[in-house]
Amino acid sequence: MANDPWFQELFAERLGGAKYGKGTDIYKFEKIKRAKRAALAAHPERRLLDFGIGENDDMADPLVRDELKREVDKLENRGYADNGIAAFKEAAAGFMKRVFGVALDPATDVNHAIGSKPALAILPAAFINPSDVTLMTVPGYPVAGTHTKYYGGEVYNLPLREENGFYPDLGGIPADIRRRAKLLVLNYPNSPTGAVATRDFYRQVIDFARANQIVVVQDAAHILLSFDGPPLSFLQVDGAKEVGVEVHSLSKGFNMIGWRMAFVAGHPKIVQAFADVKDNCDSGQFMAIQQAARAALEHPEIADRIREKYRRRLQKLVAALTKVGFQAKMPGGTYFLYVRAPRAGDKQTFANAEAVSQFLIQEQSVCCVPWDDAGPFLRFSVTYLANDEKEEDELMHETIERLANLKLRW
């Protein structure tokens, strides 16, 4: 095309090659944003009830913010952190011991990351060659799969179905896929389904990994938001450390979503490979932030308070959605409620969850996220903005009123 820049033909095939930027597909989150803007324009008098937000609604604890303020003025924190400071690694190891009873060597078994997203992007670089396979659960966070494809690998999706407790069917993976698979990426507590792992499930995963010589990457971003009992780490189960690593984030459990702090923990050789690749990707998180994160990890009671807030909100949302017909129940973890989408409204039927999501925004300015990967489901988040319980209750009351007007059917 005459209007294309001279380098249009130079884009890598992983981005679409010469067709980069010419596609017409719209990512579902962009569709949601557009629908929200249209609803606000069409009904400025109607407040948007936004249950689509996937990030904490509050700031980090004052203890953590005060630590950052102190550390930011220290000369020794001015430089590159490279693969992390010892104080943070020691705090991460101490946190794993205190909360999960897992013993780790901070020098060899732990490495920091600038958030769990970069960690999940970097790990495929340590293992994936062209034609290798990464096993990914869906619905889920796609980053490790995206980077697998960047390296010429393939992604084999494992649907998380309600009838299977939202666990992947490892036994149903074809032999050819198992032979070529190098990574199995898990995420428990699971986003968006809210399912939590059990020891028995993790034992099955470990046996599967050993039998097929596959490395396990367990994304534990929501682990501190576990509601059915004490949080369970993959590394607590015998043999887990021999087959993989777990990625921990401070975002969800400590209200540190913008601070970009995480750590990879597990088998020292995998951690070392991660660190080697990471060393060629970044120069480490700002040391003052690492020190503030250290302070957070030394005070897990901060996460206890955050968990109880989201437990309360989820209980209220379960009650509200149940009143209008959803089959809603408390998730085992995360701050998401994953519910089957309705089949129809008063005068229309819905082809999929995305159609329901768009309908709810357009008709009643109620925003949630659709997932159609393993059946039609909607994800409602309780990270909405509310200053106190009175405002939470008012929001639930208004949600019930608006959704009841739609006469949804399942």
Coordinates of C-alpha atoms in Angstrom, one line a residue:
M1 CA 0.0 0.0 0.0
A2 CA 1.2 3.5 -0.8
N3 CA 0.6 4.7 2.7
D4 CA 2.6 2.0 4.4
P5 CA 6.0 2.9 5.9
W6 CA 9.0 1.5 4.2
F7 CA 9.6 -1.0 7.0
Q8 CA 6.1 -2.5 6.7
E9 CA 7.6 -5.6 5.1
L10 CA 10.2 -6.0 7.9
F11 CA 7.9 -6.8 10.8
A12 CA 8.5 -10.2 12.3
E13 CA 6.1 -13.0 11.5
R14 CA 5.4 -13.3 15.2
L15 CA 3.6 -10.0 14.9
G16 CA 2.0 -10.7 11.6
G17 CA 4.8 -9.9 9.2
A18 CA 3.8 -7.5 6.4
K19 CA 0.2 -7.6 7.6
Y20 CA 1.0 -6.2 11.0
G21 CA -1.4 -3.4 12.0
K22 CA -3.9 -4.3 9.3
G23 CA -6.1 -6.8 11.1
T24 CA -9.7 -5.9 12.0
D25 CA -10.1 -8.2 15.0
I26 CA -10.8 -6.3 18.3
Y27 CA -9.5 -7.7 21.6
K28 CA -12.4 -8.4 24.0
F29 CA -11.1 -5.9 26.6
E30 CA -11.0 -3.2 23.9
K31 CA -14.6 -4.1 23.0
I32 CA -15.6 -3.7 26.6
K33 CA -13.9 -0.3 26.8
R34 CA -15.7 0.9 23.7
A35 CA -19.0 -0.4 25.1
K36 CA -18.4 1.4 28.4
R37 CA -17.7 4.7 26.6
A38 CA -20.8 4.3 24.5
A39 CA -23.0 3.5 27.6
L40 CA -21.6 6.5 29.5
A41 CA -22.4 8.8 26.5
A42 CA -25.9 7.3 26.0
H43 CA -26.8 7.4 29.7
P44 CA -24.8 10.1 31.5
E45 CA -27.3 10.0 34.3
R46 CA -26.6 6.3 35.0
R47 CA -23.6 5.3 37.0
L48 CA -21.4 2.6 35.5
L49 CA -21.3 -0.5 37.7
D50 CA -17.8 -1.7 36.9
F51 CA -17.2 -5.3 37.9
G52 CA -14.7 -5.7 35.1
I53 CA -11.7 -4.2 36.8
G54 CA -8.9 -6.8 37.4
E55 CA -6.7 -4.9 39.8
N56 CA -6.8 -4.0 43.5
D57 CA -8.8 -0.9 44.4
D58 CA -6.6 0.2 47.4
M59 CA -3.1 1.4 48.0
A60 CA -0.3 -0.6 49.6
D61 CA -0.3 -0.7 53.4
P62 CA 1.2 2.4 55.1
L63 CA 4.0 0.3 56.5
V64 CA 5.1 -0.6 53.0
R65 CA 4.7 3.0 51.7
D66 CA 6.7 4.4 54.6
E67 CA 9.5 1.9 54.0
L68 CA 9.7 3.1 50.4
K69 CA 9.9 6.7 51.5
R70 CA 12.8 5.9 53.7
E71 CA 14.7 3.7 51.2
V72 CA 14.3 6.1 48.3
D73 CA 16.5 8.7 49.9
K74 CA 19.4 6.2 50.5
L75 CA 22.4 6.6 48.3
E76 CA 23.1 2.9 48.2
N77 CA 19.8 2.3 46.4
R78 CA 20.5 4.4 43.4
G79 CA 22.1 1.8 41.1
Y80 CA 21.2 -1.2 39.1
A81 CA 19.9 -4.2 41.0
D82 CA 20.5 -6.7 38.3
N83 CA 19.2 -10.0 39.5
G84 CA 18.0 -8.7 42.9
I85 CA 19.3 -7.7 46.3
A86 CA 20.0 -10.3 49.0
A87 CA 17.6 -8.6 51.4
F88 CA 14.6 -9.2 49.2
K89 CA 15.6 -12.8 48.4
E90 CA 16.0 -13.5 52.1
A91 CA 12.6 -12.0 52.8
A92 CA 11.0 -14.1 50.0
A93 CA 12.6 -17.3 51.4
G94 CA 11.5 -16.3 54.9
F95 CA 7.9 -15.6 53.7
M96 CA 7.8 -19.1 52.0
K97 CA 9.0 -20.7 55.3
R98 CA 6.6 -18.6 57.5
V99 CA 3.5 -19.0 55.4
F100 CA 3.9 -22.3 53.7
G101 CA 6.6 -24.2 55.6
V102 CA 8.7 -24.4 52.5
A103 CA 12.5 -24.2 53.0
L104 CA 14.4 -22.4 50.3
D105 CA 18.0 -21.2 49.9
P106 CA 17.6 -17.5 49.1
A107 CA 20.9 -17.5 47.2
T108 CA 20.0 -20.3 44.7
D109 CA 16.2 -21.0 44.9
V110 CA 14.8 -17.5 44.6
N111 CA 15.1 -14.7 42.1
H112 CA 13.1 -11.5 41.9
A113 CA 11.2 -10.4 38.9
I114 CA 9.7 -7.0 37.8
G115 CA 6.2 -8.4 38.3
S116 CA 4.9 -11.9 37.5
K117 CA 4.0 -11.0 33.9
P118 CA 7.7 -10.6 32.9
A119 CA 8.5 -13.8 34.8
L120 CA 6.0 -15.7 32.7
A121 CA 7.3 -14.1 29.6
I122 CA 10.9 -14.9 30.4
L123 CA 10.6 -18.6 31.4
P124 CA 9.7 -19.9 27.9
A125 CA 13.0 -18.4 26.6
A126 CA 14.8 -20.8 28.9
F127 CA 13.2 -23.9 27.4
I128 CA 11.3 -23.4 24.2
N129 CA 12.8 -24.1 20.8
P130 CA 10.8 -24.3 17.5
S131 CA 8.2 -27.1 17.5
D132 CA 8.3 -27.4 21.3
V133 CA 5.0 -27.3 23.2
T134 CA 3.8 -25.3 26.2
L135 CA 0.7 -26.7 27.9
M136 CA -1.6 -23.8 28.9
T137 CA -4.8 -23.9 30.9
V138 CA -7.7 -21.9 29.4
P139 CA -9.3 -19.6 30.3
G140 CA -6.2 -18.0 31.7
Y141 CA -3.4 -15.6 31.5
P142 CA -1.9 -15.9 28.0
V143 CA 1.6 -14.4 28.4
A144 CA 3.7 -17.6 28.6
G145 CA 1.8 -19.0 25.6
T146 CA 2.4 -15.8 23.6
H147 CA 6.1 -16.0 24.2
T148 CA 6.2 -19.7 23.4
K149 CA 4.9 -18.8 20.0
Y150 CA 7.4 -16.0 19.7
Y151 CA 10.1 -18.6 20.0
G152 CA 8.5 -20.8 17.3
G153 CA 6.9 -23.1 19.8
E154 CA 3.3 -24.3 20.0
V155 CA 0.6 -23.9 22.6
Y156 CA -1.7 -26.8 23.5
N157 CA -4.7 -25.5 25.4
L158 CA -6.2 -27.4 28.4
P159 CA -9.8 -26.3 28.9
L160 CA -10.8 -25.8 32.5
R161 CA -14.4 -27.2 32.7
E162 CA -16.8 -26.8 35.5
E163 CA -17.6 -30.6 35.5
N164 CA -13.9 -31.3 36.1
G165 CA -13.7 -28.9 39.1
F166 CA -11.8 -26.4 36.8
Y167 CA -8.8 -28.7 36.7
P168 CA -7.0 -29.6 33.4
D169 CA -7.5 -33.1 32.0
L170 CA -3.8 -34.2 31.9
G171 CA -4.7 -37.7 31.0
G172 CA -6.4 -36.6 27.8
I173 CA -3.3 -35.0 26.3
P174 CA -2.3 -36.8 23.1
A175 CA 1.0 -38.8 23.2
D176 CA 2.6 -36.7 20.4
I177 CA 1.9 -33.5 22.4
R178 CA 3.3 -35.0 25.6
R179 CA 6.5 -36.0 23.8
R180 CA 7.0 -32.4 22.5
A181 CA 5.8 -30.6 25.6
K182 CA 8.4 -28.9 27.7
L183 CA 6.3 -26.6 29.9
L184 CA 3.1 -27.0 31.8
V185 CA 1.8 -23.6 33.0
L186 CA -0.7 -23.7 35.9
N187 CA -2.4 -20.9 37.9
Y188 CA -4.0 -21.7 41.3
P189 CA -5.9 -20.1 42.9
N190 CA -7.2 -19.9 39.3
S191 CA -8.0 -16.7 37.5
P192 CA -10.7 -16.4 36.5
T193 CA -12.5 -19.5 37.7
G194 CA -11.6 -19.1 41.4
A195 CA -10.7 -22.8 41.8
V196 CA -8.0 -23.7 44.2
A197 CA -5.6 -26.6 43.9
T198 CA -5.5 -29.6 46.3
R199 CA -2.5 -31.6 47.4
D200 CA -3.9 -34.6 45.4
F201 CA -4.1 -32.5 42.2
Y202 CA -0.5 -31.2 42.7
R203 CA 0.6 -34.8 43.3
Q204 CA -1.0 -35.7 39.9
V205 CA 0.8 -32.8 38.3
I206 CA 4.2 -33.9 39.8
D207 CA 3.7 -37.5 38.6
F208 CA 2.7 -36.2 35.1
A209 CA 5.7 -33.9 35.0
R210 CA 8.1 -36.7 36.0
A211 CA 6.6 -39.3 33.6
N212 CA 6.7 -36.9 30.6
Q213 CA 9.8 -34.9 31.6
I214 CA 7.9 -31.6 31.6
V215 CA 8.8 -28.5 33.7
V216 CA 5.9 -27.1 35.8
V217 CA 5.4 -23.3 36.1
Q218 CA 2.8 -22.6 38.7
D219 CA 1.5 -19.0 38.7
A220 CA 0.6 -18.2 42.3
A221 CA -0.4 -14.5 41.8
H222 CA -3.7 -14.9 43.8
I223 CA -2.4 -17.4 46.4
L224 CA -2.9 -15.1 49.4
L225 CA -6.5 -14.7 48.4
S226 CA -7.4 -18.2 49.4
F227 CA -10.7 -18.5 51.3
D228 CA -11.3 -22.2 52.1
G229 CA -8.4 -22.6 54.4
P230 CA -4.7 -21.8 54.6
P231 CA -3.2 -21.1 51.1
L232 CA -1.4 -24.0 49.5
S233 CA 1.8 -23.6 47.7
F234 CA 2.8 -26.0 44.9
L235 CA 6.2 -26.2 46.6
Q236 CA 4.6 -27.6 49.8
V237 CA 4.0 -30.9 48.0
D238 CA 6.8 -33.5 48.0
G239 CA 8.6 -33.6 44.7
A240 CA 7.3 -30.2 43.4
K241 CA 10.7 -28.5 43.7
E242 CA 12.3 -31.3 41.6
V243 CA 10.0 -30.6 38.6
G244 CA 9.4 -26.8 38.6
V245 CA 9.0 -23.4 40.0
E246 CA 6.3 -21.2 41.5
V247 CA 5.9 -17.5 40.6
H248 CA 4.7 -15.3 43.4
S249 CA 3.5 -11.7 43.1
L250 CA 3.0 -9.0 45.6
S251 CA 0.4 -7.3 43.5
K252 CA -2.8 -9.1 44.6
G253 CA -2.1 -10.1 48.1
F254 CA -0.3 -6.9 49.2
N255 CA -2.2 -4.2 47.2
M256 CA 1.1 -3.6 45.3
I257 CA -0.3 -3.8 41.7
G258 CA 1.8 -1.0 40.3
W259 CA 5.0 -1.7 42.2
R260 CA 6.0 -4.5 39.9
M261 CA 7.5 -7.0 42.3
A262 CA 7.4 -10.8 42.1
F263 CA 9.7 -13.7 42.6
V264 CA 10.4 -17.1 41.0
A265 CA 11.1 -19.9 43.5
G266 CA 11.8 -23.6 43.1
H267 CA 14.5 -25.8 41.5
P268 CA 17.8 -23.9 41.5
K269 CA 18.7 -24.9 38.0
I270 CA 15.4 -23.5 36.6
V271 CA 15.8 -20.4 38.8
Q272 CA 19.3 -19.9 37.5
A273 CA 18.2 -20.3 33.8
F274 CA 15.4 -17.7 34.5
A275 CA 18.0 -15.3 36.1
D276 CA 20.4 -15.8 33.1
V277 CA 17.7 -14.8 30.6
K278 CA 16.4 -12.0 32.8
D279 CA 19.9 -10.6 33.1
N280 CA 19.7 -10.0 29.4
C281 CA 16.2 -8.4 29.6
D282 CA 16.4 -5.9 32.4
S283 CA 18.7 -4.5 35.1
G284 CA 16.5 -5.3 38.1
Q285 CA 13.7 -3.5 39.9
F286 CA 14.6 -0.3 41.8
M287 CA 16.3 -1.3 45.1
A288 CA 14.1 1.0 47.2
I289 CA 11.0 -0.9 45.8
Q290 CA 12.7 -4.2 46.6
Q291 CA 13.3 -3.0 50.2
A292 CA 9.6 -2.0 50.5
A293 CA 8.6 -5.4 49.2
R294 CA 10.9 -7.0 51.7
A295 CA 9.0 -5.2 54.4
A296 CA 5.7 -6.4 53.0
L297 CA 6.8 -10.0 53.0
E298 CA 7.9 -9.7 56.6
H299 CA 4.4 -8.8 57.5
P300 CA 2.0 -11.4 56.0
E301 CA -0.8 -10.0 58.3
I302 CA -1.2 -7.3 55.8
A303 CA -2.4 -9.9 53.3
D304 CA -4.7 -11.3 55.9
R305 CA -6.6 -8.0 56.1
I306 CA -6.8 -7.7 52.3
R307 CA -8.1 -11.2 52.0
E308 CA -10.9 -10.6 54.5
K309 CA -12.0 -7.5 52.7
Y310 CA -12.4 -9.3 49.4
R311 CA -14.0 -12.3 51.2
R312 CA -16.7 -9.9 52.5
R313 CA -17.2 -8.3 49.1
L314 CA -17.4 -11.7 47.3
Q315 CA -20.0 -12.9 49.8
K316 CA -22.2 -9.9 49.1
L317 CA -21.8 -10.3 45.4
V318 CA -22.7 -14.0 45.5
A319 CA -25.9 -13.1 47.4
A320 CA -26.7 -10.3 44.9
L321 CA -26.2 -12.4 41.8
T322 CA -28.1 -15.3 43.3
K323 CA -31.1 -13.1 43.8
V324 CA -31.3 -12.4 40.0
G325 CA -30.9 -16.0 38.9
F326 CA -27.2 -16.6 38.6
Q327 CA -25.9 -19.9 40.1
A328 CA -23.2 -18.1 42.1
K329 CA -21.1 -19.5 44.9
M330 CA -18.1 -18.4 46.8
P331 CA -14.8 -19.1 44.9
G332 CA -12.0 -20.9 46.6
G333 CA -9.7 -18.0 45.8
T334 CA -9.0 -14.8 43.8
Y335 CA -11.2 -11.7 43.9
F336 CA -13.2 -12.9 40.9
L337 CA -16.6 -14.6 40.7
Y338 CA -16.9 -16.8 37.7
V339 CA -20.5 -17.6 36.8
R340 CA -22.3 -19.3 33.9
A341 CA -23.7 -16.8 31.5
P342 CA -27.5 -16.6 30.9
R343 CA -28.8 -18.0 27.6
A344 CA -31.5 -15.3 27.1
G345 CA -33.0 -12.1 28.3
D346 CA -36.7 -11.0 28.1
K347 CA -36.7 -10.6 24.3
Q348 CA -33.4 -12.0 23.0
T349 CA -31.1 -15.0 23.1
F350 CA -27.3 -14.8 23.5
A351 CA -24.8 -16.6 21.2
N352 CA -22.1 -16.6 23.8
A353 CA -20.8 -14.9 26.9
E354 CA -19.3 -12.0 25.0
A355 CA -22.8 -11.2 23.7
V356 CA -24.2 -11.2 27.2
S357 CA -21.4 -8.9 28.4
Q358 CA -22.1 -6.4 25.7
F359 CA -25.8 -6.6 26.4
L360 CA -25.3 -5.9 30.2
I361 CA -23.2 -2.8 29.4
Q362 CA -25.5 -1.4 26.8
E363 CA -28.8 -2.1 28.6
Q364 CA -27.9 -1.4 32.3
S365 CA -24.3 -0.1 32.4
V366 CA -23.2 -3.2 34.2
C367 CA -19.7 -4.2 33.2
C368 CA -18.2 -7.7 33.5
V369 CA -15.7 -9.8 31.5
P370 CA -16.8 -12.6 29.2
W371 CA -14.9 -15.9 28.8
D372 CA -15.9 -18.4 26.1
D373 CA -12.9 -20.7 26.2
A374 CA -14.5 -23.5 28.0
G375 CA -18.2 -22.7 27.9
P376 CA -20.0 -19.3 28.3
F377 CA -19.0 -17.7 31.6
L378 CA -18.8 -14.2 33.0
R379 CA -16.2 -12.9 35.4
F380 CA -17.3 -10.4 38.0
S381 CA -14.6 -8.7 40.0
V382 CA -15.0 -7.2 43.5
T383 CA -12.2 -4.7 43.1
Y384 CA -14.7 -2.0 42.4
L385 CA -14.3 1.4 44.1
A386 CA -16.2 1.8 47.4
N387 CA -15.1 3.7 50.5
D388 CA -16.9 1.6 53.1
E389 CA -19.4 -1.2 53.7
K390 CA -22.3 1.2 53.3
E391 CA -21.2 2.0 49.8
E392 CA -20.6 -1.7 49.1
D393 CA -24.2 -2.4 50.1
E394 CA -25.6 0.4 48.0
L395 CA -23.7 -0.9 45.0
M396 CA -25.1 -4.4 45.6
H397 CA -28.7 -3.1 45.9
E398 CA -28.4 -1.2 42.7
T399 CA -26.8 -4.2 40.9
I400 CA -29.8 -6.4 41.9
E401 CA -32.3 -3.8 40.7
R402 CA -30.6 -3.3 37.3
L403 CA -30.1 -7.0 36.6
A404 CA -33.6 -8.0 37.7
N405 CA -35.0 -5.6 35.1
L406 CA -33.4 -7.7 32.3
K407 CA -35.3 -10.9 33.2
L408 CA -32.3 -13.1 32.4
R409 CA -32.8 -16.9 31.8
W410 CA -30.4 -19.8 32.0

